[in-house]
PDB file of C-alpha atoms in Angstrom:
ATOM      1  CA  ALA A 117      -8.460  16.068   7.641  1.00 59.00           C
ATOM      2  CA  GLN A 118      -7.491  13.796   4.785  1.00 67.00           C
ATOM      3  CA  LYS A 119      -3.757  13.527   4.409  1.00 92.00           C
ATOM      4  CA  ILE A 120      -3.928  12.203   0.868  1.00 97.00           C
ATOM      5  CA  THR A 121      -6.698  13.207  -1.535  1.00 96.00           C
ATOM      6  CA  GLN A 122      -7.417  11.637  -4.887  1.00 97.00           C
ATOM      7  CA  THR A 123     -10.408  13.394  -6.426  1.00 96.00           C
ATOM      8  CA  GLN A 124     -10.889  11.175  -9.489  1.00 96.00           C
ATOM      9  CA  PRO A 125     -12.717   7.949  -8.570  1.00 95.00           C
ATOM     10  CA  GLY A 126     -12.569   6.764 -12.181  1.00 96.00           C
ATOM     11  CA  MET A 127     -11.063   7.758 -15.495  1.00 96.00           C
ATOM     12  CA  PHE A 128     -11.473   6.509 -19.049  1.00 97.00           C
ATOM     13  CA  VAL A 129      -8.647   7.212 -21.471  1.00 97.00           C
ATOM     14  CA  GLN A 130      -8.063   6.261 -25.084  1.00 97.00           C
ATOM     15  CA  GLU A 131      -5.152   3.943 -25.710  1.00 97.00           C
ATOM     16  CA  LYS A 132      -1.865   5.716 -26.578  1.00 97.00           C
ATOM     17  CA  GLU A 133      -2.983   8.970 -24.990  1.00 97.00           C
ATOM     18  CA  ALA A 134      -1.295  10.467 -21.951  1.00 97.00           C
ATOM     19  CA  VAL A 135      -3.150  10.504 -18.647  1.00 97.00           C
ATOM     20  CA  THR A 136      -2.723  12.506 -15.463  1.00 98.00           C
ATOM     21  CA  LEU A 137      -3.908  11.150 -12.137  1.00 98.00           C
ATOM     22  CA  ASP A 138      -4.330  13.780  -9.450  1.00 98.00           C
ATOM     23  CA  CYS A 139      -3.047  13.609  -5.881  1.00 98.00           C
ATOM     24  CA  THR A 140      -2.870  16.301  -3.230  1.00 97.00           C
ATOM     25  CA  TYR A 141      -1.434  15.856   0.227  1.00 97.00           C
ATOM     26  CA  ASP A 142      -1.362  17.591   3.566  1.00 96.00           C
ATOM     27  CA  THR A 143       1.480  17.495   6.053  1.00 95.00           C
ATOM     28  CA  SER A 144       3.372  19.834   8.331  1.00 93.00           C
ATOM     29  CA  ASP A 145       6.452  17.607   8.318  1.00 92.00           C
ATOM     30  CA  PRO A 146       9.146  19.097   6.039  1.00 94.00           C
ATOM     31  CA  SER A 147      10.522  15.620   5.393  1.00 94.00           C
ATOM     32  CA  TYR A 148       8.189  13.293   3.554  1.00 95.00           C
ATOM     33  CA  GLY A 149       7.969  10.933   0.626  1.00 95.00           C
ATOM     34  CA  LEU A 150       5.285  10.453  -1.965  1.00 96.00           C
ATOM     35  CA  PHE A 151       4.578   7.174  -3.730  1.00 96.00           C
ATOM     36  CA  TRP A 152       2.372   5.897  -6.503  1.00 98.00           C
ATOM     37  CA  TYR A 153       1.235   2.285  -6.663  1.00 97.00           C
ATOM     38  CA  LYS A 154      -0.702   0.332  -9.262  1.00 98.00           C
ATOM     39  CA  GLN A 155      -3.103  -2.364  -8.132  1.00 97.00           C
ATOM     40  CA  PRO A 156      -4.420  -4.650 -10.891  1.00 96.00           C
ATOM     41  CA  SER A 157      -7.413  -6.906 -10.321  1.00 94.00           C
ATOM     42  CA  SER A 158      -5.092  -9.575  -8.880  1.00 93.00           C
ATOM     43  CA  GLY A 159      -4.614  -7.323  -5.853  1.00 94.00           C
ATOM     44  CA  GLU A 160      -0.845  -7.022  -5.745  1.00 94.00           C
ATOM     45  CA  MET A 161       0.572  -3.579  -5.069  1.00 96.00           C
ATOM     46  CA  ILE A 162       3.061  -2.587  -7.755  1.00 95.00           C
ATOM     47  CA  PHE A 163       5.425   0.280  -6.916  1.00 94.00           C
ATOM     48  CA  LEU A 164       5.603   2.829  -9.728  1.00 96.00           C
ATOM     49  CA  ILE A 165       7.456   5.926  -8.617  1.00 96.00           C
ATOM     50  CA  TYR A 166       8.783   7.835  -5.600  1.00 95.00           C
ATOM     51  CA  GLN A 167       9.389  11.530  -4.891  1.00 96.00           C
ATOM     52  CA  GLY A 168      11.137  12.817  -1.793  1.00 94.00           C
ATOM     53  CA  SER A 169      10.237  16.228  -0.394  1.00 95.00           C
ATOM     54  CA  TYR A 170      13.793  17.488  -0.872  1.00 95.00           C
ATOM     55  CA  ASP A 171      14.199  16.177  -4.392  1.00 94.00           C
ATOM     56  CA  GLN A 172      14.810  19.076  -6.755  1.00 91.00           C
ATOM     57  CA  GLN A 173      13.721  17.332  -9.911  1.00 95.00           C
ATOM     58  CA  ASN A 174      10.509  15.536 -10.728  1.00 96.00           C
ATOM     59  CA  ALA A 175      10.857  11.768 -10.572  1.00 96.00           C
ATOM     60  CA  THR A 176      10.609   9.727 -13.763  1.00 97.00           C
ATOM     61  CA  GLU A 177      10.477   5.945 -14.303  1.00 96.00           C
ATOM     62  CA  GLY A 178       9.988   4.910 -17.898  1.00 97.00           C
ATOM     63  CA  ARG A 179       6.490   5.956 -18.977  1.00 97.00           C
ATOM     64  CA  TYR A 180       5.710   7.265 -15.493  1.00 98.00           C
ATOM     65  CA  SER A 181       6.564  10.720 -14.262  1.00 98.00           C
ATOM     66  CA  LEU A 182       5.551  12.568 -11.141  1.00 98.00           C
ATOM     67  CA  ASN A 183       4.553  16.212 -11.457  1.00 97.00           C
ATOM     68  CA  PHE A 184       5.631  17.451  -8.020  1.00 97.00           C
ATOM     69  CA  GLN A 185       4.402  20.913  -7.105  1.00 97.00           C
ATOM     70  CA  LYS A 186       5.518  21.431  -3.540  1.00 96.00           C
ATOM     71  CA  ALA A 187       3.883  24.815  -2.947  1.00 95.00           C
ATOM     72  CA  ARG A 188       0.537  23.426  -4.097  1.00 96.00           C
ATOM     73  CA  LYS A 189       1.119  20.150  -2.226  1.00 97.00           C
ATOM     74  CA  SER A 190       0.325  18.135  -5.292  1.00 97.00           C
ATOM     75  CA  ALA A 191       1.998  15.039  -6.696  1.00 98.00           C
ATOM     76  CA  ASN A 192       0.228  14.071  -9.888  1.00 98.00           C
ATOM     77  CA  LEU A 193       1.161  10.917 -11.772  1.00 98.00           C
ATOM     78  CA  VAL A 194       1.556  11.222 -15.517  1.00 98.00           C
ATOM     79  CA  ILE A 195       1.453   8.112 -17.676  1.00 98.00           C
ATOM     80  CA  SER A 196       2.596   8.692 -21.222  1.00 96.00           C
ATOM     81  CA  ALA A 197       1.397   6.641 -24.192  1.00 95.00           C
ATOM     82  CA  SER A 198      -1.131   4.626 -22.220  1.00 97.00           C
ATOM     83  CA  GLN A 199      -1.507   0.906 -22.874  1.00 97.00           C
ATOM     84  CA  LEU A 200      -4.348  -1.537 -22.276  1.00 97.00           C
ATOM     85  CA  GLY A 201      -2.295  -3.101 -19.491  1.00 97.00           C
ATOM     86  CA  ASP A 202      -2.380   0.189 -17.598  1.00 98.00           C
ATOM     87  CA  SER A 203      -6.023  -0.441 -16.674  1.00 98.00           C
ATOM     88  CA  ALA A 204      -5.976  -0.805 -12.875  1.00 98.00           C
ATOM     89  CA  MET A 205      -6.481   1.014  -9.592  1.00 98.00           C
ATOM     90  CA  TYR A 206      -3.855   3.639  -8.828  1.00 98.00           C
ATOM     91  CA  PHE A 207      -3.060   4.765  -5.295  1.00 98.00           C
ATOM     92  CA  CYS A 208      -1.098   7.771  -4.146  1.00 98.00           C
ATOM     93  CA  ALA A 209       0.557   7.376  -0.752  1.00 97.00           C
ATOM     94  CA  MET A 210       2.573   9.520   1.613  1.00 96.00           C
ATOM     95  CA  ARG A 211       5.172   8.724   4.210  1.00 94.00           C
ATOM     96  CA  GLU A 212       5.891  11.398   6.822  1.00 92.00           C
ATOM     97  CA  GLY A 213       9.626  11.168   7.431  1.00 87.00           C
ATOM     98  CA  LEU A 214      12.312   9.979   5.077  1.00 79.00           C
ATOM     99  CA  PHE A 215      12.964   6.559   6.551  1.00 80.00           C
ATOM    100  CA  GLY A 216      11.546   3.550   4.796  1.00 78.00           C
ATOM    101  CA  ASN A 217      10.130   2.102   8.019  1.00 83.00           C
ATOM    102  CA  GLU A 218       7.705   4.974   8.520  1.00 86.00           C
ATOM    103  CA  LYS A 219       4.073   4.103   7.837  1.00 90.00           C
ATOM    104  CA  LEU A 220       2.313   4.897   4.587  1.00 93.00           C
ATOM    105  CA  THR A 221      -1.030   6.673   4.288  1.00 95.00           C
ATOM    106  CA  PHE A 222      -2.963   5.914   1.132  1.00 97.00           C
ATOM    107  CA  GLY A 223      -5.453   7.924  -0.880  1.00 97.00           C
ATOM    108  CA  THR A 224      -8.794   6.491  -1.945  1.00 96.00           C
ATOM    109  CA  GLY A 225      -7.520   5.568  -5.368  1.00 97.00           C
ATOM    110  CA  THR A 226      -8.407   6.182  -9.007  1.00 98.00           C
ATOM    111  CA  ARG A 227      -9.673   3.406 -11.262  1.00 98.00           C
ATOM    112  CA  LEU A 228      -8.113   3.901 -14.685  1.00 98.00           C
ATOM    113  CA  THR A 229      -9.634   2.205 -17.708  1.00 98.00           C
ATOM    114  CA  ILE A 230      -7.828   2.318 -21.026  1.00 98.00           C
ATOM    115  CA  ILE A 231     -10.131   2.123 -24.033  1.00 97.00           C
ATOM    116  CA  PRO A 232      -8.829   0.409 -27.178  1.00 95.00           C
TER     117      PRO A 232
ATOM    118  CA  GLY B 143      13.793  -6.244  -6.363  1.00 69.00           C
ATOM    119  CA  ALA B 144      13.000  -7.576  -2.930  1.00 87.00           C
ATOM    120  CA  VAL B 145      10.369 -10.315  -2.734  1.00 93.00           C
ATOM    121  CA  VAL B 146       7.685 -10.721  -0.108  1.00 96.00           C
ATOM    122  CA  SER B 147       5.378 -13.717  -0.044  1.00 97.00           C
ATOM    123  CA  GLN B 148       2.113 -14.349   1.768  1.00 98.00           C
ATOM    124  CA  HIS B 149       0.477 -17.616   2.635  1.00 97.00           C
ATOM    125  CA  PRO B 150      -2.215 -18.567   2.032  1.00 97.00           C
ATOM    126  CA  SER B 151      -3.270 -16.494  -0.960  1.00 97.00           C
ATOM    127  CA  TRP B 152      -6.906 -17.125  -0.101  1.00 97.00           C
ATOM    128  CA  VAL B 153      -8.752 -18.797   2.745  1.00 97.00           C
ATOM    129  CA  ILE B 154     -12.365 -19.573   3.538  1.00 97.00           C
ATOM    130  CA  CYS B 155     -13.291 -20.338   7.125  1.00 96.00           C
ATOM    131  CA  LYS B 156     -16.332 -20.722   9.339  1.00 97.00           C
ATOM    132  CA  SER B 157     -17.414 -18.014  11.729  1.00 97.00           C
ATOM    133  CA  GLY B 158     -15.775 -18.385  15.130  1.00 97.00           C
ATOM    134  CA  THR B 159     -12.592 -20.039  13.921  1.00 97.00           C
ATOM    135  CA  SER B 160      -9.116 -18.505  13.893  1.00 97.00           C
ATOM    136  CA  VAL B 161      -7.033 -17.960  10.786  1.00 97.00           C
ATOM    137  CA  LYS B 162      -3.282 -17.404  10.553  1.00 97.00           C
ATOM    138  CA  ILE B 163      -1.705 -15.518   7.656  1.00 98.00           C
ATOM    139  CA  GLU B 164       2.052 -15.609   7.084  1.00 97.00           C
ATOM    140  CA  CYS B 165       4.183 -12.887   5.557  1.00 97.00           C
ATOM    141  CA  ARG B 166       7.757 -13.729   4.579  1.00 96.00           C
ATOM    142  CA  SER B 167      10.600 -11.680   3.168  1.00 94.00           C
ATOM    143  CA  LEU B 168      12.390 -14.082   0.843  1.00 95.00           C
ATOM    144  CA  ASP B 169      15.647 -12.340  -0.006  1.00 91.00           C
ATOM    145  CA  PHE B 170      16.173  -9.700   2.657  1.00 91.00           C
ATOM    146  CA  GLN B 171      15.866  -9.216   6.384  1.00 92.00           C
ATOM    147  CA  ALA B 172      12.711  -7.326   7.279  1.00 92.00           C
ATOM    148  CA  THR B 173      13.273  -5.218  10.357  1.00 91.00           C
ATOM    149  CA  THR B 174       9.780  -3.796  10.114  1.00 93.00           C
ATOM    150  CA  MET B 175       6.612  -5.306   8.719  1.00 95.00           C
ATOM    151  CA  PHE B 176       3.252  -3.690   8.172  1.00 96.00           C
ATOM    152  CA  TRP B 177      -0.221  -5.224   7.947  1.00 97.00           C
ATOM    153  CA  TYR B 178      -2.959  -3.600   5.900  1.00 97.00           C
ATOM    154  CA  ARG B 179      -6.610  -4.414   5.332  1.00 97.00           C
ATOM    155  CA  GLN B 180      -8.500  -3.542   2.173  1.00 97.00           C
ATOM    156  CA  PHE B 181     -12.268  -3.864   1.859  1.00 94.00           C
ATOM    157  CA  PRO B 182     -13.779  -4.135  -1.644  1.00 91.00           C
ATOM    158  CA  LYS B 183     -13.483  -0.949  -3.679  1.00 90.00           C
ATOM    159  CA  GLN B 184     -11.680   0.806  -0.834  1.00 93.00           C
ATOM    160  CA  SER B 185      -8.165   1.860  -0.066  1.00 95.00           C
ATOM    161  CA  LEU B 186      -5.537   0.151   2.052  1.00 96.00           C
ATOM    162  CA  MET B 187      -5.849   0.862   5.754  1.00 95.00           C
ATOM    163  CA  LEU B 188      -2.877   0.246   8.010  1.00 96.00           C
ATOM    164  CA  MET B 189      -3.718  -2.114  10.851  1.00 97.00           C
ATOM    165  CA  ALA B 190      -0.417  -2.387  12.658  1.00 96.00           C
ATOM    166  CA  THR B 191       3.337  -2.002  12.453  1.00 94.00           C
ATOM    167  CA  SER B 192       5.624  -4.659  13.846  1.00 93.00           C
ATOM    168  CA  ASN B 193       9.341  -4.573  14.509  1.00 90.00           C
ATOM    169  CA  GLU B 194      11.243  -7.823  14.861  1.00 86.00           C
ATOM    170  CA  GLY B 195      11.302  -8.965  18.445  1.00 84.00           C
ATOM    171  CA  SER B 196       8.924  -6.273  19.683  1.00 86.00           C
ATOM    172  CA  LYS B 197       5.214  -5.997  20.282  1.00 89.00           C
ATOM    173  CA  ALA B 198       3.226  -4.641  17.371  1.00 93.00           C
ATOM    174  CA  THR B 199       1.914  -1.084  17.347  1.00 94.00           C
ATOM    175  CA  TYR B 200      -1.753  -1.053  16.398  1.00 96.00           C
ATOM    176  CA  GLU B 201      -3.591   1.757  14.660  1.00 95.00           C
ATOM    177  CA  GLN B 202      -6.520   3.393  16.392  1.00 94.00           C
ATOM    178  CA  GLY B 203      -9.648   1.297  16.162  1.00 94.00           C
ATOM    179  CA  VAL B 204      -7.872  -2.005  15.475  1.00 96.00           C
ATOM    180  CA  GLU B 205      -8.474  -4.605  18.192  1.00 94.00           C
ATOM    181  CA  LYS B 206      -5.134  -6.047  19.207  1.00 93.00           C
ATOM    182  CA  ASP B 207      -6.745  -9.037  20.929  1.00 95.00           C
ATOM    183  CA  LYS B 208      -8.577  -9.931  17.729  1.00 96.00           C
ATOM    184  CA  PHE B 209      -5.733  -9.374  15.290  1.00 97.00           C
ATOM    185  CA  LEU B 210      -2.675 -10.983  16.838  1.00 96.00           C
ATOM    186  CA  ILE B 211       0.608 -10.077  15.183  1.00 95.00           C
ATOM    187  CA  ASN B 212       3.862 -11.889  15.794  1.00 92.00           C
ATOM    188  CA  HIS B 213       7.185 -10.858  14.252  1.00 90.00           C
ATOM    189  CA  ALA B 214       9.477 -13.438  15.761  1.00 83.00           C
ATOM    190  CA  SER B 215      12.185 -13.426  13.094  1.00 91.00           C
ATOM    191  CA  LEU B 216      13.665 -11.081  10.507  1.00 91.00           C
ATOM    192  CA  THR B 217      11.926 -12.935   7.698  1.00 93.00           C
ATOM    193  CA  LEU B 218       8.526 -13.858   9.108  1.00 94.00           C
ATOM    194  CA  SER B 219       5.524 -12.049  10.518  1.00 95.00           C
ATOM    195  CA  THR B 220       2.156 -13.635  11.178  1.00 96.00           C
ATOM    196  CA  LEU B 221      -1.317 -12.167  11.522  1.00 97.00           C
ATOM    197  CA  THR B 222      -3.880 -14.293  13.332  1.00 97.00           C
ATOM    198  CA  VAL B 223      -7.507 -13.313  13.059  1.00 97.00           C
ATOM    199  CA  THR B 224      -9.081 -14.797  16.174  1.00 97.00           C
ATOM    200  CA  SER B 225     -12.742 -15.801  16.334  1.00 96.00           C
ATOM    201  CA  ALA B 226     -13.294 -14.568  12.808  1.00 97.00           C
ATOM    202  CA  HIS B 227     -16.706 -13.206  11.800  1.00 96.00           C
ATOM    203  CA  PRO B 228     -18.138 -12.348   8.369  1.00 96.00           C
ATOM    204  CA  GLU B 229     -17.282  -8.674   8.867  1.00 96.00           C
ATOM    205  CA  ASP B 230     -13.602  -9.677   9.018  1.00 96.00           C
ATOM    206  CA  SER B 231     -13.813 -10.840   5.408  1.00 97.00           C
ATOM    207  CA  SER B 232     -11.322  -8.680   3.564  1.00 97.00           C
ATOM    208  CA  PHE B 233      -8.074  -8.568   1.610  1.00 97.00           C
ATOM    209  CA  TYR B 234      -5.086  -8.553   3.954  1.00 98.00           C
ATOM    210  CA  ILE B 235      -1.756  -7.282   2.614  1.00 98.00           C
ATOM    211  CA  CYS B 236       1.591  -7.185   4.340  1.00 97.00           C
ATOM    212  CA  SER B 237       4.632  -5.133   3.475  1.00 96.00           C
ATOM    213  CA  ALA B 238       8.196  -5.371   4.684  1.00 94.00           C
ATOM    214  CA  TRP B 239      11.079  -2.982   5.127  1.00 92.00           C
ATOM    215  CA  GLY B 240      14.752  -3.783   5.480  1.00 87.00           C
ATOM    216  CA  GLN B 241      17.662  -1.642   6.600  1.00 83.00           C
ATOM    217  CA  GLY B 242      18.948   0.645   3.877  1.00 82.00           C
ATOM    218  CA  SER B 243      15.790   0.485   1.796  1.00 83.00           C
ATOM    219  CA  ASN B 244      13.796   3.552   0.855  1.00 83.00           C
ATOM    220  CA  GLU B 245      10.555   1.690   0.353  1.00 86.00           C
ATOM    221  CA  GLN B 246       8.332  -1.039   1.707  1.00 91.00           C
ATOM    222  CA  PHE B 247       7.888  -4.160  -0.394  1.00 93.00           C
ATOM    223  CA  PHE B 248       4.387  -5.568  -0.587  1.00 96.00           C
ATOM    224  CA  GLY B 249       3.232  -9.140  -0.472  1.00 96.00           C
ATOM    225  CA  PRO B 250       0.628 -10.398  -2.950  1.00 97.00           C
ATOM    226  CA  GLY B 251      -2.165 -10.329  -0.364  1.00 97.00           C
ATOM    227  CA  THR B 252      -4.479 -12.864   1.263  1.00 98.00           C
ATOM    228  CA  ARG B 253      -8.186 -12.893   0.594  1.00 97.00           C
ATOM    229  CA  LEU B 254     -10.122 -13.996   3.678  1.00 97.00           C
ATOM    230  CA  THR B 255     -13.755 -15.033   3.464  1.00 97.00           C
ATOM    231  CA  VAL B 256     -15.587 -15.865   6.684  1.00 97.00           C
ATOM    232  CA  LEU B 257     -18.824 -17.765   6.247  1.00 96.00           C
TER     233      LEU B 257
END
């Protein structure tokens, strides 16, 4: 079974609008971490935001916030006031365990295109 | 933030030759390094995990004799693709983790093309 599921292969959003990228996960480990990465056409992986399974509040980093719904096993990324530079591939990833040296499992990604 | 470099950033080689890719942590000691492969329009797939001074742990389906990983120091890991073939053409990305860090730090990737 897929551990990380991203159901939106591609999205088109008008500039300045908010966008939500979906991510659901599956694990039986009570300790886990969820990550979102941005990958522009250059290929580098840019870390956006992290949510630990025991974190009580949803993570926020500037224009990025993570809508963490533990019971539903979802960790959607919300980008507010989208910009042209947000056009890229976005990957959700999960780490089972809370140590940084545990391996990451990535979803299939969502290609986001911001329309001027 | 922590910086990880990869060299080369791109390489073209002939079928049957071997290619070495370096991954370096520039400003921290990387106890653990990870190697990923990404085919066009696909996600990152973990190939192997290496701890400094130990043999790498390979994911299921990854040939350890074809993809040789060496993590001889706390700042350098190498991936050697032996007897490369066109199907090995891919984007190879490393990441590194150091003690006390919550996350892995990714290198910029190496694009390998085998003719």
